[in-house]
Coordinates of C-alpha atoms and ligand atoms in Angstrom, one line a residue:
M1 CA 27.3 31.6 -29.9
S2 CA 29.7 33.1 -27.5
A3 CA 33.3 33.7 -28.2
F4 CA 34.4 32.4 -24.8
A5 CA 33.1 29.6 -22.6
P6 CA 31.9 31.0 -19.3
D7 CA 34.4 29.0 -17.3
S8 CA 37.1 30.7 -15.2
Q9 CA 39.6 30.6 -18.1
C10 CA 37.0 32.5 -20.3
I11 CA 38.7 31.2 -23.4
N12 CA 37.1 28.9 -26.0
T13 CA 40.3 27.1 -27.0
D14 CA 39.0 25.8 -30.2
R15 CA 37.3 28.7 -32.2
I16 CA 36.2 32.2 -32.1
E17 CA 32.5 32.2 -33.0
D18 CA 32.3 29.5 -35.7
I19 CA 35.9 29.8 -37.0
P20 CA 38.8 27.7 -35.7
Y21 CA 41.8 29.7 -34.7
Q22 CA 44.0 27.5 -36.9
L23 CA 42.0 28.6 -40.0
L24 CA 42.4 32.3 -39.1
A25 CA 46.1 31.8 -38.5
D26 CA 46.5 30.3 -42.0
K27 CA 45.1 33.5 -43.5
V28 CA 46.5 36.2 -41.1
P29 CA 50.1 36.4 -40.0
T30 CA 50.6 35.9 -36.3
P31 CA 50.6 37.7 -33.9
F32 CA 47.0 39.1 -34.4
Y33 CA 44.0 40.3 -32.4
A34 CA 40.6 38.7 -33.1
Y35 CA 37.3 40.2 -32.0
S36 CA 33.9 38.6 -31.8
A37 CA 31.2 40.8 -33.1
T38 CA 28.5 38.7 -31.4
Q39 CA 30.3 39.2 -28.0
I40 CA 30.5 43.0 -28.5
K41 CA 26.8 43.2 -29.2
T42 CA 25.9 40.8 -26.4
D43 CA 28.0 42.6 -23.8
F44 CA 26.5 46.0 -24.7
A45 CA 22.9 44.6 -24.9
E46 CA 23.3 43.1 -21.4
L47 CA 24.6 46.3 -20.0
K48 CA 21.7 48.3 -21.5
R49 CA 19.1 45.8 -20.3
T50 CA 20.5 45.5 -16.8
L51 CA 21.1 49.2 -15.9
P52 CA 18.3 51.7 -15.5
Q53 CA 16.6 52.6 -18.8
G54 CA 17.3 55.9 -20.5
I55 CA 21.0 56.2 -19.8
D56 CA 23.2 57.3 -22.8
Y57 CA 26.4 55.3 -23.3
F58 CA 29.5 56.7 -24.9
Y59 CA 32.3 54.5 -26.1
S60 CA 35.8 55.7 -25.1
L61 CA 37.9 55.1 -28.3
K62 CA 41.0 55.1 -26.2
A63 CA 40.3 51.5 -25.3
N64 CA 40.4 50.4 -28.9
P65 CA 40.2 52.9 -31.8
N66 CA 39.7 50.5 -34.7
K67 CA 37.2 52.1 -36.9
T68 CA 35.2 49.0 -37.7
L69 CA 34.7 48.3 -34.0
V70 CA 33.8 51.9 -33.4
A71 CA 31.1 51.6 -36.2
L72 CA 29.8 48.4 -34.7
L73 CA 29.4 49.9 -31.2
H74 CA 27.8 53.0 -32.7
Q75 CA 25.3 50.9 -34.6
A76 CA 24.6 49.1 -31.4
G77 CA 23.7 52.5 -29.9
T78 CA 26.8 54.2 -28.3
G79 CA 28.0 57.7 -28.7
C80 CA 31.7 58.3 -28.9
E81 CA 34.1 59.8 -26.4
V82 CA 37.3 60.9 -28.2
C83 CA 40.6 62.3 -27.0
S84 CA 42.6 63.3 -30.1
L85 CA 42.2 64.6 -33.6
V86 CA 42.4 61.2 -35.2
E87 CA 39.9 59.7 -32.8
L88 CA 37.6 62.5 -33.7
E89 CA 38.1 61.9 -37.3
I90 CA 37.5 58.1 -36.9
A91 CA 34.1 58.8 -35.3
L92 CA 33.1 61.4 -37.9
R93 CA 34.1 59.3 -40.9
Q94 CA 32.3 56.3 -39.5
G95 CA 29.1 58.4 -39.7
V96 CA 28.8 59.2 -36.0
A97 CA 26.7 62.4 -35.7
P98 CA 28.6 65.3 -34.2
G99 CA 25.8 65.5 -31.6
D100 CA 26.9 62.0 -30.4
I101 CA 30.6 62.9 -29.8
I102 CA 32.3 64.5 -26.8
F103 CA 36.0 65.4 -26.7
V104 CA 37.9 64.9 -23.5
G105 CA 41.5 65.4 -22.5
P106 CA 43.8 67.6 -20.5
G107 CA 46.0 68.9 -23.2
K108 CA 43.8 69.7 -26.2
H109 CA 45.6 71.4 -29.1
I110 CA 44.3 74.5 -30.9
N111 CA 43.7 72.3 -33.9
E112 CA 41.7 69.8 -32.0
L113 CA 39.5 72.5 -30.4
T114 CA 39.0 74.1 -33.8
Q115 CA 37.9 70.8 -35.4
C116 CA 35.5 70.3 -32.5
C117 CA 33.9 73.8 -33.2
L118 CA 33.8 73.2 -36.9
A119 CA 32.1 69.8 -36.5
G120 CA 29.9 71.2 -33.8
I121 CA 30.2 68.3 -31.4
K122 CA 27.9 67.6 -28.5
A123 CA 30.4 69.0 -25.9
V124 CA 34.0 69.8 -25.5
V125 CA 34.8 68.6 -22.0
V126 CA 36.9 71.5 -20.7
E127 CA 39.6 70.7 -18.1
S128 CA 40.7 74.2 -17.1
I129 CA 39.6 77.9 -17.1
E130 CA 42.5 78.6 -19.5
E131 CA 41.1 76.1 -21.9
M132 CA 37.6 77.7 -21.7
V133 CA 39.1 81.0 -22.6
L134 CA 41.0 79.5 -25.6
L135 CA 38.0 77.6 -26.8
N136 CA 35.9 80.8 -26.5
D137 CA 38.4 82.7 -28.7
I138 CA 38.4 79.9 -31.3
A139 CA 34.5 79.7 -31.4
A140 CA 34.4 83.5 -31.7
G141 CA 36.8 83.4 -34.7
L142 CA 34.6 80.8 -36.4
G143 CA 31.4 82.6 -35.5
V144 CA 29.9 79.6 -33.7
I145 CA 28.6 78.8 -30.2
Q146 CA 30.2 75.6 -28.9
S147 CA 28.7 73.5 -26.1
I148 CA 30.9 72.5 -23.3
A149 CA 30.9 70.3 -20.3
L150 CA 32.9 71.2 -17.2
R151 CA 35.2 68.4 -16.1
I152 CA 35.3 68.6 -12.4
N153 CA 38.0 67.3 -10.0
P154 CA 35.7 66.8 -7.0
D155 CA 36.7 66.9 -3.4
F156 CA 35.8 63.2 -3.1
S157 CA 37.8 60.5 -4.8
G158 CA 36.7 57.3 -6.6
E159 CA 36.1 54.3 -4.4
K160 CA 37.9 51.2 -5.4
A161 CA 39.5 52.6 -8.6
K162 CA 42.8 51.1 -9.7
L163 CA 44.0 54.5 -11.1
V164 CA 42.6 57.5 -9.2
M165 CA 41.7 60.5 -11.3
S166 CA 40.3 62.9 -8.6
G167 CA 40.2 64.1 -5.1
K168 CA 43.8 65.1 -5.2
P169 CA 46.0 67.3 -7.3
R170 CA 45.5 66.2 -10.9
Q171 CA 45.9 67.5 -14.4
F172 CA 42.4 66.4 -15.1
G173 CA 39.4 68.7 -14.6
I174 CA 38.8 71.9 -12.6
D175 CA 39.1 71.5 -8.8
E176 CA 35.7 71.7 -7.1
Q177 CA 37.1 74.7 -5.0
L178 CA 37.9 76.6 -8.2
L179 CA 34.3 76.2 -9.6
P180 CA 33.2 79.7 -8.4
Q181 CA 36.0 81.2 -10.5
A182 CA 35.1 78.9 -13.4
F183 CA 31.4 80.0 -13.4
T184 CA 32.5 83.7 -13.1
A185 CA 34.7 83.2 -16.1
L186 CA 32.0 81.4 -18.1
G187 CA 29.7 84.4 -17.6
Q188 CA 32.1 86.4 -19.7
L189 CA 32.6 83.8 -22.4
A190 CA 29.7 84.5 -24.9
Q191 CA 30.6 81.8 -27.4
L192 CA 30.4 78.9 -24.9
R193 CA 27.2 77.2 -23.8
L194 CA 27.3 75.1 -20.7
A195 CA 25.7 71.8 -21.6
G196 CA 26.9 69.4 -19.0
I197 CA 29.4 68.4 -16.3
H198 CA 31.7 65.5 -16.4
I199 CA 33.4 63.6 -13.7
Y200 CA 35.6 60.5 -14.2
L201 CA 36.9 59.0 -11.1
G202 CA 39.0 56.1 -12.2
T203 CA 39.2 52.8 -14.0
R204 CA 38.9 49.1 -13.5
I205 CA 36.3 49.3 -10.8
L206 CA 34.8 45.8 -10.1
D207 CA 32.8 46.7 -6.9
W208 CA 29.1 47.5 -7.8
Q209 CA 28.6 49.2 -4.5
A210 CA 31.6 51.6 -5.2
L211 CA 30.2 52.4 -8.6
A212 CA 26.8 53.1 -7.2
N213 CA 28.3 55.3 -4.4
N214 CA 30.4 57.2 -7.0
T215 CA 27.4 57.8 -9.2
Q216 CA 25.4 59.0 -6.1
N217 CA 28.2 61.4 -5.2
I218 CA 28.4 62.8 -8.7
L219 CA 24.7 63.4 -9.1
T220 CA 24.5 65.0 -5.7
L221 CA 27.2 67.4 -6.8
A222 CA 25.5 68.0 -10.1
A223 CA 22.2 68.8 -8.3
A224 CA 23.9 71.2 -5.9
L225 CA 25.7 73.0 -8.8
Q226 CA 22.5 73.5 -10.7
Q227 CA 20.8 74.9 -7.7
T228 CA 23.7 77.2 -6.7
Y229 CA 24.3 78.6 -10.1
E230 CA 20.8 78.4 -11.4
I231 CA 21.7 76.4 -14.4
D232 CA 19.8 73.7 -16.3
L233 CA 22.2 71.0 -17.7
D234 CA 21.6 68.8 -20.7
F235 CA 23.6 66.0 -19.3
V236 CA 25.8 64.8 -16.5
D237 CA 28.6 62.4 -17.5
V238 CA 29.1 60.2 -14.5
G239 CA 32.3 58.6 -16.0
G240 CA 32.3 54.9 -15.9
G241 CA 35.4 52.9 -15.2
F242 CA 33.6 49.6 -15.1
G243 CA 36.2 46.8 -14.8
V244 CA 36.3 43.3 -16.3
R245 CA 37.8 40.3 -14.5
Y246 CA 41.4 39.5 -15.6
F247 CA 42.9 37.6 -12.7
D248 CA 42.0 34.6 -10.7
K249 CA 41.4 36.5 -7.5
E250 CA 39.1 39.1 -9.1
K251 CA 35.4 38.8 -9.1
A252 CA 33.5 40.0 -12.2
L253 CA 31.3 43.1 -11.8
D254 CA 27.9 42.1 -10.6
L255 CA 25.8 44.0 -13.2
P256 CA 22.3 43.0 -11.8
A257 CA 23.4 44.3 -8.4
L258 CA 24.7 47.5 -9.9
G259 CA 21.5 48.0 -11.9
E260 CA 19.4 47.5 -8.7
A261 CA 21.5 49.9 -6.7
L262 CA 21.5 52.6 -9.5
L263 CA 17.8 52.6 -10.0
P264 CA 16.8 54.7 -7.0
V265 CA 19.8 56.9 -7.4
V266 CA 19.0 57.6 -11.0
N267 CA 15.2 58.0 -10.4
N268 CA 15.7 60.5 -7.5
Y269 CA 17.9 62.6 -9.7
R270 CA 15.5 62.5 -12.6
Q271 CA 12.6 63.6 -10.4
C272 CA 14.4 66.9 -9.8
F273 CA 16.0 67.2 -13.2
P274 CA 13.7 65.4 -15.7
R275 CA 15.4 67.1 -18.8
C276 CA 18.9 66.2 -17.8
K277 CA 20.4 63.0 -19.4
I278 CA 22.7 60.7 -17.5
V279 CA 25.7 59.6 -19.5
I280 CA 28.1 56.7 -18.8
E281 CA 31.4 56.5 -20.8
L282 CA 33.1 53.2 -21.0
G283 CA 36.0 51.7 -22.9
R284 CA 37.1 48.5 -21.3
F285 CA 33.7 47.2 -20.3
L286 CA 32.4 47.5 -23.9
I287 CA 35.2 45.9 -25.8
A288 CA 37.7 44.0 -23.5
R289 CA 35.8 40.6 -23.3
A290 CA 35.3 40.4 -27.1
G291 CA 38.9 40.3 -28.0
I292 CA 41.6 37.6 -28.0
F293 CA 45.3 38.0 -28.7
V294 CA 46.8 35.2 -30.7
T295 CA 50.5 34.6 -30.7
R296 CA 52.5 31.7 -32.0
V297 CA 55.2 29.8 -30.1
N298 CA 58.3 30.0 -32.2
Y299 CA 60.7 28.3 -29.8
L300 CA 60.3 26.1 -26.8
K301 CA 63.5 26.1 -24.9
P302 CA 64.6 24.9 -21.5
S303 CA 66.6 27.2 -19.2
R304 CA 67.7 25.8 -15.9
D305 CA 64.5 24.4 -14.4
E306 CA 62.1 26.4 -16.6
W307 CA 60.5 26.0 -20.0
F308 CA 60.3 29.1 -22.1
A309 CA 57.7 29.4 -24.8
V310 CA 59.2 32.2 -26.9
C311 CA 56.4 33.7 -29.1
D312 CA 56.3 35.9 -32.2
G313 CA 54.3 38.6 -30.4
G314 CA 54.8 39.7 -26.8
A315 CA 54.8 42.9 -24.8
N316 CA 55.3 44.9 -28.0
C317 CA 51.8 43.9 -29.1
H318 CA 50.1 43.4 -25.8
G319 CA 51.8 45.6 -23.2
S320 CA 48.8 45.2 -20.8
A321 CA 49.3 41.5 -20.5
A322 CA 53.0 42.0 -19.8
G323 CA 52.1 44.4 -17.0
I324 CA 53.2 47.7 -18.6
N325 CA 51.4 50.5 -16.7
S326 CA 50.5 48.2 -13.8
L327 CA 52.2 48.2 -10.4
I328 CA 52.2 44.4 -10.3
R329 CA 52.1 42.1 -13.3
R330 CA 49.7 39.2 -13.1
N331 CA 48.8 36.6 -15.7
F332 CA 45.9 37.4 -18.0
P333 CA 43.6 34.5 -18.9
M334 CA 45.7 32.4 -21.3
A335 CA 45.4 29.0 -23.1
R336 CA 46.9 26.9 -25.8
L337 CA 44.6 27.1 -28.8
G338 CA 43.6 24.3 -31.1
P339 CA 42.5 20.7 -30.8
S340 CA 43.5 19.2 -27.5
R341 CA 46.3 16.6 -27.4
H342 CA 45.1 15.0 -24.2
S343 CA 48.3 15.8 -22.4
D344 CA 49.0 17.0 -18.9
Q345 CA 49.4 20.7 -18.1
H346 CA 52.9 22.0 -17.8
R347 CA 54.4 25.1 -16.3
Y348 CA 55.7 27.7 -18.8
Q349 CA 57.2 31.1 -19.0
V350 CA 55.5 32.7 -22.0
T351 CA 57.7 35.4 -23.5
G352 CA 57.9 37.5 -26.7
P353 CA 60.5 38.6 -29.2
L354 CA 61.9 41.6 -27.4
C355 CA 65.4 41.7 -26.0
T356 CA 64.3 42.4 -22.5
P357 CA 63.3 40.1 -19.6
T358 CA 60.2 42.3 -19.0
D359 CA 58.7 40.9 -22.3
L360 CA 56.8 38.3 -20.3
L361 CA 53.2 37.4 -21.2
G362 CA 52.7 34.5 -18.8
E363 CA 54.8 33.8 -15.7
N364 CA 54.7 30.3 -14.2
I365 CA 51.6 29.6 -16.1
M366 CA 50.1 26.2 -16.4
L367 CA 49.2 25.3 -20.1
A368 CA 48.4 22.2 -22.1
E369 CA 51.7 20.8 -23.4
L370 CA 53.1 23.1 -26.0
R371 CA 55.1 22.5 -29.2
S372 CA 56.8 24.9 -31.5
G373 CA 54.3 26.3 -33.9
D374 CA 51.4 26.1 -31.5
L375 CA 49.0 29.1 -31.0
I376 CA 48.5 30.7 -27.6
G377 CA 45.5 32.9 -26.9
I378 CA 45.2 35.7 -24.3
G379 CA 41.6 36.4 -23.4
H380 CA 39.8 39.6 -22.4
S381 CA 42.2 41.4 -24.7
G382 CA 39.9 43.7 -26.7
A383 CA 40.7 46.8 -24.7
Y384 CA 44.1 48.5 -24.3
G385 CA 45.8 46.0 -26.6
A386 CA 48.0 47.1 -29.5
S387 CA 47.1 50.8 -29.4
A388 CA 48.3 50.9 -25.8
S389 CA 51.5 48.9 -26.5
P390 CA 55.0 49.9 -27.6
V391 CA 54.4 48.5 -31.2
G392 CA 57.4 50.6 -32.4
F393 CA 59.8 48.9 -30.1
L394 CA 62.4 46.9 -31.9
S395 CA 60.4 47.9 -35.0
F396 CA 58.1 45.0 -35.1
G397 CA 55.1 47.2 -35.8
H398 CA 51.4 47.0 -35.2
P399 CA 49.8 43.5 -35.5
A400 CA 46.9 42.6 -37.7
E401 CA 43.3 42.7 -36.4
V402 CA 40.4 40.5 -37.4
L403 CA 36.7 40.8 -36.7
V404 CA 34.7 37.5 -36.7
E405 CA 30.9 37.1 -36.9
N406 CA 29.4 33.6 -37.1
D407 CA 31.4 31.9 -40.0
Q408 CA 32.7 35.1 -41.5
A409 CA 36.0 36.9 -40.8
F410 CA 37.1 40.4 -41.8
L411 CA 40.6 41.7 -41.8
I412 CA 40.1 45.1 -40.1
R413 CA 43.7 46.2 -39.8
T414 CA 46.7 44.9 -41.8
A415 CA 49.9 44.3 -39.9
D416 CA 52.6 46.8 -40.4
S417 CA 55.1 45.9 -43.1
V418 CA 58.7 46.9 -43.7
D419 CA 57.3 49.6 -46.0
T420 CA 54.8 51.1 -43.5
M421 CA 57.3 51.0 -40.8
L422 CA 60.1 52.7 -42.8
A423 CA 57.9 55.3 -44.8
P424 CA 57.9 57.9 -42.0
Q425 CA 61.7 57.9 -41.6
V426 CA 63.0 60.7 -43.6
C427 CA 66.1 63.0 -43.7
Q428 CA 65.0 66.4 -44.8
R429 CA 67.0 69.5 -44.3
L430 CA 64.9 72.0 -42.3
S431 CA 64.8 75.5 -43.5
L432 CA 65.7 77.5 -40.4
A433 CA 65.9 81.0 -41.9
N434 CA 63.4 83.5 -40.5
A435 CA 60.8 84.6 -43.0
Ligands
PLP501 C1 40.3 56.2 -20.0 C2 39.0 57.0 -19.9 C3 37.8 56.3 -20.0 C4 37.7 54.9 -20.3 O1 38.0 54.1 -19.2 P1 37.7 52.6 -19.1 O2 38.3 52.1 -17.8 O3 38.3 51.9 -20.3 O4 36.2 52.4 -19.2 C5 36.7 57.1 -19.9 N1 36.7 58.4 -19.7 C6 37.9 59.0 -19.5 C7 37.9 60.5 -19.1 C8 39.1 58.4 -19.5 O5 40.3 59.0 -19.3

């Protein structure tokens, strides 16, 4: 049973798995996110089945850090790519082995690097020579050897990526031209062990040819480095950035074509470096399609020639659908949920509770006729939802999250309450005297 019908709208307007939305909304305050466990498992299984065998997949917690979802993906077979202390703790507390965790990010704090060394994770993905030196000092203080991967900012850039991470001045990774210095420095850093290299070129790539070319470029560079510096890597992390289809004009990533294109690329590399694992790290592609954002129409009001459906959750809960962080905002897949009323479609402006005109979830969108109290669903919302939204703005707080499997539903995050919102606000005099 799939959460979403495979039509262009991609939303099953009646139920998620076997549970009608109405029933969920009776139990959980709107707005909320609901995820289909079956869809998560199906999407990952299809990826694994279709791409060349033997690739290791790492889930980027940044896309959705809910611990229950992290555990579900890990049980399905992914490692974890984390970027903060809390993300590291989520992975460790969900039972992910340190050997299945990598830590990435341009601004890692001493505390974070220390915890990485204490846990003994698979690799700290270092992004500068300065960071290597700091990590070496920390590892020396703890008396451990820490494995690292060098994040490289290559001379080439990612084809067809919506956000470009390389090939130009960037805070991410070590410039390819600086690698000689990096390898010289590494020779002096006795507490570090070079386990891999990491290149992440960008995000939301829908073109299989571009992804195959990117992977080819990365593996060519990995091969050249291993020959030049006479090293033998455990793994090459070729990034990921696989996109999902959000907008009418987009075409979904053709996984079978990608799989076919990657097979010779991967096999050629493996012939030369049989011990070296290929790692793909993905956030959006593993979780986006399994999630739906459910918001309730509180008011339907006319203004001039338009009808506004004013909902209880908007850009504060789903900034991505409102176009935050995008150059142009476009409508996500969206539908009225619940039993059909056999009415015509009407044009709406779907807005949220914020006091700003940018709180716009759907612009000139055609939906089945709405009434106050109706539920609206936004599909493909499992990635970069609440955790990437300004949930503190106007103090509405983080919405609830629900995981559904067949006819069972689990509350996996409570909505913020007045108490949870107000608890961190204190007024404590700081003691400023020098010790
Ligand atoms: C954001 C990010 C990811 C995840 O990107 P998706 O597009 O969600 O797959 C993976 N790796 C790094 C280094 C990132 O910054």
